[in-house]
Amino acid sequence: AQKVTQAQTEISVVEKEDVTLDCVYETRDTTYYLFWYKQPPSGELVFLIRRNSFDEQNEISGRYSWNFQKSTSSFNFTITASQVVDSAVYFCALSLKPEGKSTFGDGTTLTVKP
Amino acid sequence: KAGVTQTPRYLIKTRGQQVTLSCSPISGHRSVSWYQQTPGQGLQFLFEYFSETQRNKGNFPGRFSGRQFSNSRSEMNVSTLELGDSALYLCASSLLKAGTGASYEQYFGPGTRLTVT
């Protein structure tokens, strides 16, 4: 069985601060996919990134960056220079396939204050 | 390109009733997955359909069922509703690459918020 743990339930920062959201996963499979999603108050999950287990290269996309470390089973997400619009619930998820049947963490609620 | 649409957006039902939720995937997407989101249990996978066939199923009782039509639109049905079925039901669609089974990312709809009283 797969498990995703997001230990941080809520994080509050002031605008322009950097913030890192932690994600630790468990799986016995050697091939798996990790995801991050953003869920704004409107409720719609927005895909942010997908990483497969064979690609440990870190990725940067604008103010977003992801650090994937298989040695610690972690897939952390950093927002640089946070903005109020970043306020949302962020979910980390794991799947044995590129699509469908994802196991989600409980989510981290990020509040960015002006 | 239109996104994933779900209808209705909000629904109030009484315990014991049944309900049908609808999901229209992005045009060209043939894989549809359903999730239940509640404050207590978080996001949980319900089932996944591809080409009208259920490919995966989560750990939900038989009261939860679904189907997919030839145009890839999907419905999920919950019979004999219980108070605990109150949740946000999310649908996601994916585009599968022909021949490989691999796909692009899942695109989620806005969800249907079901309240059971």
PDB file of C-alpha atoms in Angstrom:
ATOM      1  CA  ALA A   1       0.000   0.000   0.000  1.00  0.00           C
ATOM      2  CA  GLN A   2       1.072   3.545  -0.630  1.00  0.00           C
ATOM      3  CA  LYS A   3       1.098   6.353   1.883  1.00  0.00           C
ATOM      4  CA  VAL A   4       1.746  10.083   1.636  1.00  0.00           C
ATOM      5  CA  THR A   5       2.418  12.207   4.683  1.00  0.00           C
ATOM      6  CA  GLN A   6       2.245  15.962   4.773  1.00  0.00           C
ATOM      7  CA  ALA A   7       3.186  16.702   8.353  1.00  0.00           C
ATOM      8  CA  GLN A   8       2.501  20.428   8.117  1.00  0.00           C
ATOM      9  CA  THR A   9      -1.227  20.961   8.511  1.00  0.00           C
ATOM     10  CA  GLU A  10      -1.115  24.744   8.291  1.00  0.00           C
ATOM     11  CA  ILE A  11       1.577  27.248   7.431  1.00  0.00           C
ATOM     12  CA  SER A  12       1.280  31.008   7.647  1.00  0.00           C
ATOM     13  CA  VAL A  13       3.843  33.351   6.140  1.00  0.00           C
ATOM     14  CA  VAL A  14       4.103  36.986   5.255  1.00  0.00           C
ATOM     15  CA  GLU A  15       4.236  37.964   1.626  1.00  0.00           C
ATOM     16  CA  LYS A  16       7.685  37.700   0.011  1.00  0.00           C
ATOM     17  CA  GLU A  17       8.850  35.044   2.451  1.00  0.00           C
ATOM     18  CA  ASP A  18      10.046  31.709   1.082  1.00  0.00           C
ATOM     19  CA  VAL A  19       8.120  28.661   2.229  1.00  0.00           C
ATOM     20  CA  THR A  20       8.740  24.929   1.897  1.00  0.00           C
ATOM     21  CA  LEU A  21       5.977  22.341   2.008  1.00  0.00           C
ATOM     22  CA  ASP A  22       7.105  18.892   3.046  1.00  0.00           C
ATOM     23  CA  CYS A  23       5.973  15.606   1.554  1.00  0.00           C
ATOM     24  CA  VAL A  24       7.132  12.140   2.597  1.00  0.00           C
ATOM     25  CA  TYR A  25       5.903   9.053   0.808  1.00  0.00           C
ATOM     26  CA  GLU A  26       5.929   5.303   1.289  1.00  0.00           C
ATOM     27  CA  THR A  27       5.756   2.646  -1.390  1.00  0.00           C
ATOM     28  CA  ARG A  28       7.377  -0.693  -2.058  1.00  0.00           C
ATOM     29  CA  ASP A  29       7.148  -0.236  -5.798  1.00  0.00           C
ATOM     30  CA  THR A  30      10.198   0.913  -7.697  1.00  0.00           C
ATOM     31  CA  THR A  31       8.180   2.701 -10.365  1.00  0.00           C
ATOM     32  CA  TYR A  32       5.886   5.419  -9.126  1.00  0.00           C
ATOM     33  CA  TYR A  33       4.822   8.978  -9.817  1.00  0.00           C
ATOM     34  CA  LEU A  34       4.681  11.918  -7.462  1.00  0.00           C
ATOM     35  CA  PHE A  35       2.462  14.931  -7.874  1.00  0.00           C
ATOM     36  CA  TRP A  36       1.763  18.288  -6.331  1.00  0.00           C
ATOM     37  CA  TYR A  37      -1.618  19.943  -6.663  1.00  0.00           C
ATOM     38  CA  LYS A  38      -2.954  23.294  -5.531  1.00  0.00           C
ATOM     39  CA  GLN A  39      -6.533  23.666  -4.350  1.00  0.00           C
ATOM     40  CA  PRO A  40      -7.650  27.296  -4.107  1.00  0.00           C
ATOM     41  CA  PRO A  41     -10.850  28.224  -2.231  1.00  0.00           C
ATOM     42  CA  SER A  42     -12.838  27.594  -5.414  1.00  0.00           C
ATOM     43  CA  GLY A  43     -12.206  23.881  -4.860  1.00  0.00           C
ATOM     44  CA  GLU A  44     -10.725  22.878  -8.206  1.00  0.00           C
ATOM     45  CA  LEU A  45      -7.463  20.949  -7.941  1.00  0.00           C
ATOM     46  CA  VAL A  46      -4.775  22.450 -10.118  1.00  0.00           C
ATOM     47  CA  PHE A  47      -1.928  20.246 -11.302  1.00  0.00           C
ATOM     48  CA  LEU A  48       1.497  21.702 -10.533  1.00  0.00           C
ATOM     49  CA  ILE A  49       4.038  18.980 -11.274  1.00  0.00           C
ATOM     50  CA  ARG A  50       4.522  15.289 -11.885  1.00  0.00           C
ATOM     51  CA  ARG A  51       7.794  13.498 -11.266  1.00  0.00           C
ATOM     52  CA  ASN A  52       8.512   9.811 -11.908  1.00  0.00           C
ATOM     53  CA  SER A  53      10.663   7.697  -9.638  1.00  0.00           C
ATOM     54  CA  PHE A  54      13.516   7.491 -12.129  1.00  0.00           C
ATOM     55  CA  ASP A  55      13.957  11.214 -12.419  1.00  0.00           C
ATOM     56  CA  GLU A  56      15.483  12.763  -9.324  1.00  0.00           C
ATOM     57  CA  GLN A  57      16.392  15.960 -11.067  1.00  0.00           C
ATOM     58  CA  ASN A  58      15.102  18.962  -9.197  1.00  0.00           C
ATOM     59  CA  GLU A  59      12.851  21.302 -11.091  1.00  0.00           C
ATOM     60  CA  ILE A  60      12.276  25.022 -11.006  1.00  0.00           C
ATOM     61  CA  SER A  61       9.308  26.746 -12.565  1.00  0.00           C
ATOM     62  CA  GLY A  62       9.214  30.431 -11.883  1.00  0.00           C
ATOM     63  CA  ARG A  63       8.819  30.905  -8.142  1.00  0.00           C
ATOM     64  CA  TYR A  64       8.150  27.192  -7.643  1.00  0.00           C
ATOM     65  CA  SER A  65      10.794  24.547  -7.127  1.00  0.00           C
ATOM     66  CA  TRP A  66      10.693  20.892  -6.183  1.00  0.00           C
ATOM     67  CA  ASN A  67      13.285  18.775  -4.417  1.00  0.00           C
ATOM     68  CA  PHE A  68      12.906  15.029  -4.966  1.00  0.00           C
ATOM     69  CA  GLN A  69      15.127  12.797  -2.804  1.00  0.00           C
ATOM     70  CA  LYS A  70      14.574   9.046  -3.065  1.00  0.00           C
ATOM     71  CA  SER A  71      17.047   8.422  -0.230  1.00  0.00           C
ATOM     72  CA  THR A  72      14.672  10.108   2.200  1.00  0.00           C
ATOM     73  CA  SER A  73      11.449   9.380   0.264  1.00  0.00           C
ATOM     74  CA  SER A  74      10.684  13.059   0.128  1.00  0.00           C
ATOM     75  CA  PHE A  75       9.300  15.363  -2.524  1.00  0.00           C
ATOM     76  CA  ASN A  76       9.333  18.852  -1.062  1.00  0.00           C
ATOM     77  CA  PHE A  77       7.873  21.951  -2.672  1.00  0.00           C
ATOM     78  CA  THR A  78       9.295  25.449  -2.206  1.00  0.00           C
ATOM     79  CA  ILE A  79       7.623  28.722  -3.095  1.00  0.00           C
ATOM     80  CA  THR A  80      10.048  31.608  -3.344  1.00  0.00           C
ATOM     81  CA  ALA A  81       8.906  35.145  -2.602  1.00  0.00           C
ATOM     82  CA  SER A  82       5.398  34.030  -1.708  1.00  0.00           C
ATOM     83  CA  GLN A  83       2.390  36.044  -2.795  1.00  0.00           C
ATOM     84  CA  VAL A  84      -1.119  36.350  -1.395  1.00  0.00           C
ATOM     85  CA  VAL A  85      -2.434  34.459  -4.441  1.00  0.00           C
ATOM     86  CA  ASP A  86      -0.403  31.451  -3.320  1.00  0.00           C
ATOM     87  CA  SER A  87      -2.810  30.976  -0.422  1.00  0.00           C
ATOM     88  CA  ALA A  88      -4.416  27.588  -0.941  1.00  0.00           C
ATOM     89  CA  VAL A  89      -4.341  23.989   0.170  1.00  0.00           C
ATOM     90  CA  TYR A  90      -1.476  22.082  -1.386  1.00  0.00           C
ATOM     91  CA  PHE A  91      -1.629  18.333  -1.858  1.00  0.00           C
ATOM     92  CA  CYS A  92       1.151  15.889  -2.501  1.00  0.00           C
ATOM     93  CA  ALA A  93       0.104  12.634  -4.158  1.00  0.00           C
ATOM     94  CA  LEU A  94       1.601   9.331  -5.262  1.00  0.00           C
ATOM     95  CA  SER A  95       0.479   6.995  -8.011  1.00  0.00           C
ATOM     96  CA  LEU A  96       1.805   3.773  -9.481  1.00  0.00           C
ATOM     97  CA  LYS A  97       0.690   4.989 -12.880  1.00  0.00           C
ATOM     98  CA  PRO A  98       0.998   8.396 -14.563  1.00  0.00           C
ATOM     99  CA  GLU A  99      -2.731   8.839 -14.158  1.00  0.00           C
ATOM    100  CA  GLY A 100      -5.577   7.662 -12.001  1.00  0.00           C
ATOM    101  CA  LYS A 101      -5.729   6.093  -8.556  1.00  0.00           C
ATOM    102  CA  SER A 102      -3.531   8.555  -6.735  1.00  0.00           C
ATOM    103  CA  THR A 103      -2.959   8.396  -2.994  1.00  0.00           C
ATOM    104  CA  PHE A 104      -3.127  11.884  -1.567  1.00  0.00           C
ATOM    105  CA  GLY A 105      -1.627  13.402   1.541  1.00  0.00           C
ATOM    106  CA  ASP A 106      -3.883  15.295   3.921  1.00  0.00           C
ATOM    107  CA  GLY A 107      -2.815  18.611   2.450  1.00  0.00           C
ATOM    108  CA  THR A 108      -1.069  21.684   3.807  1.00  0.00           C
ATOM    109  CA  THR A 109      -3.041  24.889   4.116  1.00  0.00           C
ATOM    110  CA  LEU A 110      -0.817  27.790   3.182  1.00  0.00           C
ATOM    111  CA  THR A 111      -1.857  31.299   4.140  1.00  0.00           C
ATOM    112  CA  VAL A 112       0.172  34.168   2.777  1.00  0.00           C
ATOM    113  CA  LYS A 113      -0.551  37.432   4.545  1.00  0.00           C
ATOM    114  CA  PRO A 114       0.074  40.804   2.917  1.00  0.00           C
TER     115      PRO A 114
ATOM    116  CA  LYS B   1     -10.273  24.298 -24.744  1.00  0.00           C
ATOM    117  CA  ALA B   2     -13.015  23.703 -22.194  1.00  0.00           C
ATOM    118  CA  GLY B   3     -11.962  22.139 -18.915  1.00  0.00           C
ATOM    119  CA  VAL B   4     -13.521  19.288 -17.008  1.00  0.00           C
ATOM    120  CA  THR B   5     -17.116  20.070 -16.152  1.00  0.00           C
ATOM    121  CA  GLN B   6     -19.149  18.567 -13.372  1.00  0.00           C
ATOM    122  CA  THR B   7     -22.856  18.837 -12.785  1.00  0.00           C
ATOM    123  CA  PRO B   8     -24.502  19.723 -10.596  1.00  0.00           C
ATOM    124  CA  ARG B   9     -22.143  21.899  -8.591  1.00  0.00           C
ATOM    125  CA  TYR B  10     -24.176  21.673  -5.420  1.00  0.00           C
ATOM    126  CA  LEU B  11     -26.680  19.092  -4.284  1.00  0.00           C
ATOM    127  CA  ILE B  12     -28.668  18.487  -1.128  1.00  0.00           C
ATOM    128  CA  LYS B  13     -30.172  15.066  -0.576  1.00  0.00           C
ATOM    129  CA  THR B  14     -31.865  13.245   2.238  1.00  0.00           C
ATOM    130  CA  ARG B  15     -30.493  10.151   3.899  1.00  0.00           C
ATOM    131  CA  GLY B  16     -31.664   7.024   2.087  1.00  0.00           C
ATOM    132  CA  GLN B  17     -32.023   8.694  -1.290  1.00  0.00           C
ATOM    133  CA  GLN B  18     -29.813   8.029  -4.270  1.00  0.00           C
ATOM    134  CA  VAL B  19     -27.836  10.515  -6.335  1.00  0.00           C
ATOM    135  CA  THR B  20     -26.152  10.652  -9.731  1.00  0.00           C
ATOM    136  CA  LEU B  21     -23.264  12.990 -10.471  1.00  0.00           C
ATOM    137  CA  SER B  22     -22.012  13.758 -13.931  1.00  0.00           C
ATOM    138  CA  CYS B  23     -18.566  14.516 -15.313  1.00  0.00           C
ATOM    139  CA  SER B  24     -17.638  15.639 -18.803  1.00  0.00           C
ATOM    140  CA  PRO B  25     -13.915  15.279 -19.459  1.00  0.00           C
ATOM    141  CA  ILE B  26     -11.785  17.521 -21.602  1.00  0.00           C
ATOM    142  CA  SER B  27     -12.381  16.814 -25.260  1.00  0.00           C
ATOM    143  CA  GLY B  28     -10.189  13.929 -26.378  1.00  0.00           C
ATOM    144  CA  HIS B  29      -9.534  12.648 -22.860  1.00  0.00           C
ATOM    145  CA  ARG B  30     -10.631   9.055 -22.421  1.00  0.00           C
ATOM    146  CA  SER B  31      -9.590   8.385 -18.840  1.00  0.00           C
ATOM    147  CA  VAL B  32     -11.837   9.619 -16.043  1.00  0.00           C
ATOM    148  CA  SER B  33     -11.205   9.216 -12.327  1.00  0.00           C
ATOM    149  CA  TRP B  34     -13.429  10.054  -9.389  1.00  0.00           C
ATOM    150  CA  TYR B  35     -12.364  11.155  -5.911  1.00  0.00           C
ATOM    151  CA  GLN B  36     -14.181  11.900  -2.685  1.00  0.00           C
ATOM    152  CA  GLN B  37     -12.905  14.713  -0.492  1.00  0.00           C
ATOM    153  CA  THR B  38     -14.008  15.077   3.119  1.00  0.00           C
ATOM    154  CA  PRO B  39     -12.471  16.971   6.054  1.00  0.00           C
ATOM    155  CA  GLY B  40     -12.000  13.747   7.983  1.00  0.00           C
ATOM    156  CA  GLN B  41     -10.735  11.355   5.312  1.00  0.00           C
ATOM    157  CA  GLY B  42      -9.132  13.782   2.891  1.00  0.00           C
ATOM    158  CA  LEU B  43      -8.972  12.929  -0.798  1.00  0.00           C
ATOM    159  CA  GLN B  44      -9.783   9.318  -1.543  1.00  0.00           C
ATOM    160  CA  PHE B  45      -9.833   7.548  -4.877  1.00  0.00           C
ATOM    161  CA  LEU B  46     -13.190   6.102  -5.882  1.00  0.00           C
ATOM    162  CA  PHE B  47     -12.724   4.609  -9.355  1.00  0.00           C
ATOM    163  CA  GLU B  48     -11.213   5.129 -12.760  1.00  0.00           C
ATOM    164  CA  TYR B  49     -12.709   4.494 -16.175  1.00  0.00           C
ATOM    165  CA  PHE B  50     -11.126   4.198 -19.573  1.00  0.00           C
ATOM    166  CA  SER B  51     -12.995   3.399 -22.768  1.00  0.00           C
ATOM    167  CA  GLU B  52     -16.159   2.557 -20.844  1.00  0.00           C
ATOM    168  CA  THR B  53     -14.326   0.034 -18.630  1.00  0.00           C
ATOM    169  CA  GLN B  54     -13.588   0.386 -14.958  1.00  0.00           C
ATOM    170  CA  ARG B  55      -9.827  -0.046 -14.587  1.00  0.00           C
ATOM    171  CA  ASN B  56      -9.372   0.642 -10.905  1.00  0.00           C
ATOM    172  CA  LYS B  57     -11.559   0.852  -7.849  1.00  0.00           C
ATOM    173  CA  GLY B  58     -10.918   2.283  -4.415  1.00  0.00           C
ATOM    174  CA  ASN B  59     -12.082   0.961  -1.077  1.00  0.00           C
ATOM    175  CA  PHE B  60     -15.658   2.136  -1.073  1.00  0.00           C
ATOM    176  CA  PRO B  61     -18.826   0.121  -0.450  1.00  0.00           C
ATOM    177  CA  GLY B  62     -20.942  -1.174  -3.289  1.00  0.00           C
ATOM    178  CA  ARG B  63     -23.348   1.744  -2.842  1.00  0.00           C
ATOM    179  CA  PHE B  64     -20.854   3.721  -4.894  1.00  0.00           C
ATOM    180  CA  SER B  65     -20.883   2.875  -8.561  1.00  0.00           C
ATOM    181  CA  GLY B  66     -19.981   4.520 -11.804  1.00  0.00           C
ATOM    182  CA  ARG B  67     -19.985   4.175 -15.527  1.00  0.00           C
ATOM    183  CA  GLN B  68     -18.520   5.767 -18.590  1.00  0.00           C
ATOM    184  CA  PHE B  69     -20.233   6.368 -21.892  1.00  0.00           C
ATOM    185  CA  SER B  70     -18.853   6.076 -25.406  1.00  0.00           C
ATOM    186  CA  ASN B  71     -18.267   9.834 -25.518  1.00  0.00           C
ATOM    187  CA  SER B  72     -16.091   9.473 -22.370  1.00  0.00           C
ATOM    188  CA  ARG B  73     -18.587  11.280 -20.167  1.00  0.00           C
ATOM    189  CA  SER B  74     -18.872   9.595 -16.814  1.00  0.00           C
ATOM    190  CA  GLU B  75     -21.444   9.325 -14.076  1.00  0.00           C
ATOM    191  CA  MET B  76     -21.164   8.140 -10.538  1.00  0.00           C
ATOM    192  CA  ASN B  77     -24.089   6.968  -8.478  1.00  0.00           C
ATOM    193  CA  VAL B  78     -24.474   6.661  -4.751  1.00  0.00           C
ATOM    194  CA  SER B  79     -27.442   4.695  -3.517  1.00  0.00           C
ATOM    195  CA  THR B  80     -28.978   4.714  -0.038  1.00  0.00           C
ATOM    196  CA  LEU B  81     -27.181   7.870   0.957  1.00  0.00           C
ATOM    197  CA  GLU B  82     -25.689   8.175   4.422  1.00  0.00           C
ATOM    198  CA  LEU B  83     -24.750  11.312   6.322  1.00  0.00           C
ATOM    199  CA  GLY B  84     -21.092  10.381   5.915  1.00  0.00           C
ATOM    200  CA  ASP B  85     -21.422  10.609   2.145  1.00  0.00           C
ATOM    201  CA  SER B  86     -21.503  14.394   2.432  1.00  0.00           C
ATOM    202  CA  ALA B  87     -18.397  15.457   0.566  1.00  0.00           C
ATOM    203  CA  LEU B  88     -16.886  17.212  -2.407  1.00  0.00           C
ATOM    204  CA  TYR B  89     -16.788  14.755  -5.313  1.00  0.00           C
ATOM    205  CA  LEU B  90     -14.046  15.505  -7.798  1.00  0.00           C
ATOM    206  CA  CYS B  91     -13.670  14.179 -11.281  1.00  0.00           C
ATOM    207  CA  ALA B  92     -10.393  14.181 -13.192  1.00  0.00           C
ATOM    208  CA  SER B  93      -9.640  13.406 -16.809  1.00  0.00           C
ATOM    209  CA  SER B  94      -6.412  12.371 -18.483  1.00  0.00           C
ATOM    210  CA  LEU B  95      -5.199  12.023 -22.022  1.00  0.00           C
ATOM    211  CA  LEU B  96      -3.646   8.624 -22.557  1.00  0.00           C
ATOM    212  CA  LYS B  97      -0.871   8.278 -25.098  1.00  0.00           C
ATOM    213  CA  ALA B  98      -1.886   5.714 -27.688  1.00  0.00           C
ATOM    214  CA  GLY B  99      -0.081   2.411 -27.354  1.00  0.00           C
ATOM    215  CA  THR B 100       1.972   3.192 -24.274  1.00  0.00           C
ATOM    216  CA  GLY B 101      -0.643   3.546 -21.592  1.00  0.00           C
ATOM    217  CA  ALA B 102       1.292   6.522 -20.304  1.00  0.00           C
ATOM    218  CA  SER B 103      -0.508   9.783 -20.007  1.00  0.00           C
ATOM    219  CA  TYR B 104      -0.294  13.401 -19.289  1.00  0.00           C
ATOM    220  CA  GLU B 105      -1.349  14.867 -15.996  1.00  0.00           C
ATOM    221  CA  GLN B 106      -4.837  14.709 -14.550  1.00  0.00           C
ATOM    222  CA  TYR B 107      -7.080  17.709 -14.949  1.00  0.00           C
ATOM    223  CA  PHE B 108      -9.644  18.145 -12.218  1.00  0.00           C
ATOM    224  CA  GLY B 109     -13.115  19.595 -12.427  1.00  0.00           C
ATOM    225  CA  PRO B 110     -14.565  22.033  -9.878  1.00  0.00           C
ATOM    226  CA  GLY B 111     -16.353  19.237  -8.049  1.00  0.00           C
ATOM    227  CA  THR B 112     -19.883  18.553  -6.900  1.00  0.00           C
ATOM    228  CA  ARG B 113     -20.554  19.376  -3.276  1.00  0.00           C
ATOM    229  CA  LEU B 114     -23.043  16.861  -1.932  1.00  0.00           C
ATOM    230  CA  THR B 115     -24.765  17.462   1.371  1.00  0.00           C
ATOM    231  CA  VAL B 116     -26.779  14.648   2.907  1.00  0.00           C
ATOM    232  CA  THR B 117     -29.255  15.640   5.600  1.00  0.00           C
TER     233      THR B 117
END
